Amino acid sequence: MCEANAYLLKEGKEELILEAVDIVEPHEEGKIRLANIFGEQKVLDAKLKSMSLVNHKIVLE
Amino acid sequence: MCEANAYLLKEGKEELILEAVDIVEPHEEGKIRLANIFGEQKVLDAKLKSMSLVNHKIVLE
């Protein structure tokens, strides 16, 4: 279970947007695509701020 | 042990650049910083191409 939770930083607060993320990759038009182990995916107009695999945490902004 | 190995895609081939990566984050001037669980870090003039946490694999280009 090495997936991570993805958060979007909004006005200084981290909002959980997708749990158990497996895939992180750039998408068209500067967006970012996240997909999790349950087959859910989200495409966000955001960029990577930080990621710690040890802490299972991805932060986008 | 949820770290990942980071590869740089060069001329179609994946070259291992850092093992057991924990941290991935943007660095100044469009670079990317990787740090691993052993305290090693690398700053590369590259961008994220894809990442699979389940496969423990980060690919930069």
PDB file of C-alpha atoms in Angstrom:
ATOM      1  CA  MET A   1       0.000   0.000   0.000  1.00  0.00           C
ATOM      2  CA  CYS A   2       2.289   2.694  -1.261  1.00  0.00           C
ATOM      3  CA  GLU A   3      -0.262   5.047  -2.653  1.00  0.00           C
ATOM      4  CA  ALA A   4      -0.498   8.615  -1.458  1.00  0.00           C
ATOM      5  CA  ASN A   5      -3.245  11.063  -0.716  1.00  0.00           C
ATOM      6  CA  ALA A   6      -3.379  14.140  -2.898  1.00  0.00           C
ATOM      7  CA  TYR A   7      -4.230  17.538  -1.507  1.00  0.00           C
ATOM      8  CA  LEU A   8      -4.862  20.841  -3.220  1.00  0.00           C
ATOM      9  CA  LEU A   9      -3.588  23.911  -1.431  1.00  0.00           C
ATOM     10  CA  LYS A  10      -6.320  26.548  -1.454  1.00  0.00           C
ATOM     11  CA  GLU A  11      -5.991  29.768   0.490  1.00  0.00           C
ATOM     12  CA  GLY A  12      -3.405  28.198   2.735  1.00  0.00           C
ATOM     13  CA  LYS A  13      -5.479  25.109   3.503  1.00  0.00           C
ATOM     14  CA  GLU A  14      -4.928  21.608   2.213  1.00  0.00           C
ATOM     15  CA  GLU A  15      -8.054  20.097   0.751  1.00  0.00           C
ATOM     16  CA  LEU A  16      -8.073  16.359   0.137  1.00  0.00           C
ATOM     17  CA  ILE A  17      -8.874  15.747  -3.504  1.00  0.00           C
ATOM     18  CA  LEU A  18      -8.033  12.103  -4.137  1.00  0.00           C
ATOM     19  CA  GLU A  19      -7.068   9.204  -1.917  1.00  0.00           C
ATOM     20  CA  ALA A  20      -4.875   6.229  -2.729  1.00  0.00           C
ATOM     21  CA  VAL A  21      -3.230   7.896  -5.716  1.00  0.00           C
ATOM     22  CA  ASP A  22      -1.059   5.694  -7.881  1.00  0.00           C
ATOM     23  CA  ILE A  23      -0.433   7.741 -11.041  1.00  0.00           C
ATOM     24  CA  VAL A  24       0.678  11.364 -11.278  1.00  0.00           C
ATOM     25  CA  GLU A  25       1.474  12.777 -14.671  1.00  0.00           C
ATOM     26  CA  PRO A  26       1.258  15.946 -16.691  1.00  0.00           C
ATOM     27  CA  HIS A  27      -1.863  16.380 -18.768  1.00  0.00           C
ATOM     28  CA  GLU A  28      -2.520  18.697 -21.676  1.00  0.00           C
ATOM     29  CA  GLU A  29      -2.567  22.469 -21.219  1.00  0.00           C
ATOM     30  CA  GLY A  30      -0.382  22.427 -18.153  1.00  0.00           C
ATOM     31  CA  LYS A  31      -2.813  20.381 -16.112  1.00  0.00           C
ATOM     32  CA  ILE A  32      -1.982  17.414 -13.952  1.00  0.00           C
ATOM     33  CA  ARG A  33      -3.669  14.024 -13.985  1.00  0.00           C
ATOM     34  CA  LEU A  34      -4.067  11.877 -10.905  1.00  0.00           C
ATOM     35  CA  ALA A  35      -5.404   8.328 -10.923  1.00  0.00           C
ATOM     36  CA  ASN A  36      -5.924   6.103  -7.954  1.00  0.00           C
ATOM     37  CA  ILE A  37      -5.954   2.375  -7.329  1.00  0.00           C
ATOM     38  CA  PHE A  38      -9.759   2.331  -7.493  1.00  0.00           C
ATOM     39  CA  GLY A  39      -9.786   3.555 -11.069  1.00  0.00           C
ATOM     40  CA  GLU A  40     -10.884   7.082 -10.216  1.00  0.00           C
ATOM     41  CA  GLN A  41      -9.073   9.901 -11.913  1.00  0.00           C
ATOM     42  CA  LYS A  42      -8.966  13.653 -11.666  1.00  0.00           C
ATOM     43  CA  VAL A  43      -7.482  16.221 -13.984  1.00  0.00           C
ATOM     44  CA  LEU A  44      -6.660  19.449 -12.225  1.00  0.00           C
ATOM     45  CA  ASP A  45      -5.498  22.833 -13.345  1.00  0.00           C
ATOM     46  CA  ALA A  46      -2.710  22.761 -10.794  1.00  0.00           C
ATOM     47  CA  LYS A  47       0.928  21.951 -10.432  1.00  0.00           C
ATOM     48  CA  LEU A  48       2.996  19.885  -8.065  1.00  0.00           C
ATOM     49  CA  LYS A  49       4.059  21.768  -4.956  1.00  0.00           C
ATOM     50  CA  SER A  50       5.640  18.925  -3.010  1.00  0.00           C
ATOM     51  CA  MET A  51       5.489  15.213  -2.595  1.00  0.00           C
ATOM     52  CA  SER A  52       6.718  12.855   0.065  1.00  0.00           C
ATOM     53  CA  LEU A  53       6.357   9.196  -0.699  1.00  0.00           C
ATOM     54  CA  VAL A  54       7.387   8.251   2.819  1.00  0.00           C
ATOM     55  CA  ASN A  55       4.561  10.392   4.182  1.00  0.00           C
ATOM     56  CA  HIS A  56       2.179   9.275   1.413  1.00  0.00           C
ATOM     57  CA  LYS A  57       1.400  12.851   0.617  1.00  0.00           C
ATOM     58  CA  ILE A  58       1.138  14.826  -2.600  1.00  0.00           C
ATOM     59  CA  VAL A  59       0.434  18.546  -2.454  1.00  0.00           C
ATOM     60  CA  LEU A  60      -0.705  20.469  -5.505  1.00  0.00           C
ATOM     61  CA  GLU A  61      -1.295  24.178  -5.834  1.00  0.00           C
TER      62      GLU A  61
ATOM     63  CA  MET B   1       9.254   1.009   2.054  1.00  0.00           C
ATOM     64  CA  CYS B   2       7.253   3.166  -0.267  1.00  0.00           C
ATOM     65  CA  GLU B   3      10.030   5.038  -1.926  1.00  0.00           C
ATOM     66  CA  ALA B   4      10.446   4.982  -5.678  1.00  0.00           C
ATOM     67  CA  ASN B   5      13.316   4.850  -8.099  1.00  0.00           C
ATOM     68  CA  ALA B   6      13.754   7.866 -10.336  1.00  0.00           C
ATOM     69  CA  TYR B   7      14.767   7.534 -13.966  1.00  0.00           C
ATOM     70  CA  LEU B   8      15.695  10.126 -16.521  1.00  0.00           C
ATOM     71  CA  LEU B   9      14.536   9.460 -20.057  1.00  0.00           C
ATOM     72  CA  LYS B  10      17.429  10.103 -22.421  1.00  0.00           C
ATOM     73  CA  GLU B  11      17.238   9.276 -26.103  1.00  0.00           C
ATOM     74  CA  GLY B  12      14.452   6.817 -25.438  1.00  0.00           C
ATOM     75  CA  LYS B  13      16.272   5.019 -22.639  1.00  0.00           C
ATOM     76  CA  GLU B  14      15.564   5.196 -18.941  1.00  0.00           C
ATOM     77  CA  GLU B  15      18.643   5.908 -16.906  1.00  0.00           C
ATOM     78  CA  LEU B  16      18.434   5.352 -13.146  1.00  0.00           C
ATOM     79  CA  ILE B  17      19.361   8.561 -11.409  1.00  0.00           C
ATOM     80  CA  LEU B  18      18.307   8.111  -7.793  1.00  0.00           C
ATOM     81  CA  GLU B  19      17.056   5.178  -5.776  1.00  0.00           C
ATOM     82  CA  ALA B  20      14.703   5.169  -2.821  1.00  0.00           C
ATOM     83  CA  VAL B  21      13.324   8.627  -3.547  1.00  0.00           C
ATOM     84  CA  ASP B  22      11.118  10.159  -0.894  1.00  0.00           C
ATOM     85  CA  ILE B  23      10.774  13.821  -1.892  1.00  0.00           C
ATOM     86  CA  VAL B  24       9.921  15.230  -5.297  1.00  0.00           C
ATOM     87  CA  GLU B  25       9.388  18.951  -5.640  1.00  0.00           C
ATOM     88  CA  PRO B  26       9.906  21.826  -8.019  1.00  0.00           C
ATOM     89  CA  HIS B  27      13.154  23.719  -7.651  1.00  0.00           C
ATOM     90  CA  GLU B  28      14.088  27.150  -8.903  1.00  0.00           C
ATOM     91  CA  GLU B  29      14.362  27.868 -12.619  1.00  0.00           C
ATOM     92  CA  GLY B  30      12.031  25.065 -13.641  1.00  0.00           C
ATOM     93  CA  LYS B  31      14.234  22.363 -12.201  1.00  0.00           C
ATOM     94  CA  ILE B  32      13.110  19.450 -10.093  1.00  0.00           C
ATOM     95  CA  ARG B  33      14.566  18.326  -6.788  1.00  0.00           C
ATOM     96  CA  LEU B  34      14.677  14.718  -5.679  1.00  0.00           C
ATOM     97  CA  ALA B  35      15.770  13.564  -2.243  1.00  0.00           C
ATOM     98  CA  ASN B  36      15.989  10.029  -1.019  1.00  0.00           C
ATOM     99  CA  ILE B  37      15.749   8.286   2.319  1.00  0.00           C
ATOM    100  CA  PHE B  38      19.547   8.189   2.611  1.00  0.00           C
ATOM    101  CA  GLY B  39      19.828  11.952   2.548  1.00  0.00           C
ATOM    102  CA  GLU B  40      21.104  12.154  -1.008  1.00  0.00           C
ATOM    103  CA  GLN B  41      19.579  14.751  -3.251  1.00  0.00           C
ATOM    104  CA  LYS B  42      19.708  15.667  -6.888  1.00  0.00           C
ATOM    105  CA  VAL B  43      18.509  18.751  -8.683  1.00  0.00           C
ATOM    106  CA  LEU B  44      17.822  18.129 -12.334  1.00  0.00           C
ATOM    107  CA  ASP B  45      16.938  20.302 -15.244  1.00  0.00           C
ATOM    108  CA  ALA B  46      14.047  18.034 -16.120  1.00  0.00           C
ATOM    109  CA  LYS B  47      10.335  17.685 -15.643  1.00  0.00           C
ATOM    110  CA  LEU B  48       8.031  14.948 -14.510  1.00  0.00           C
ATOM    111  CA  LYS B  49       6.939  12.643 -17.304  1.00  0.00           C
ATOM    112  CA  SER B  50       5.095  10.031 -15.288  1.00  0.00           C
ATOM    113  CA  MET B  51       4.978   8.480 -11.895  1.00  0.00           C
ATOM    114  CA  SER B  52       3.458   5.313 -10.527  1.00  0.00           C
ATOM    115  CA  LEU B  53       3.614   4.892  -6.792  1.00  0.00           C
ATOM    116  CA  VAL B  54       2.366   1.325  -7.015  1.00  0.00           C
ATOM    117  CA  ASN B  55       5.256   0.510  -9.357  1.00  0.00           C
ATOM    118  CA  HIS B  56       7.698   2.633  -7.329  1.00  0.00           C
ATOM    119  CA  LYS B  57       8.741   4.438 -10.444  1.00  0.00           C
ATOM    120  CA  ILE B  58       9.282   8.077 -11.306  1.00  0.00           C
ATOM    121  CA  VAL B  59      10.232   9.039 -14.844  1.00  0.00           C
ATOM    122  CA  LEU B  60      11.643  12.451 -15.664  1.00  0.00           C
ATOM    123  CA  GLU B  61      12.467  13.853 -19.062  1.00  0.00           C
TER     124      GLU B  61
END
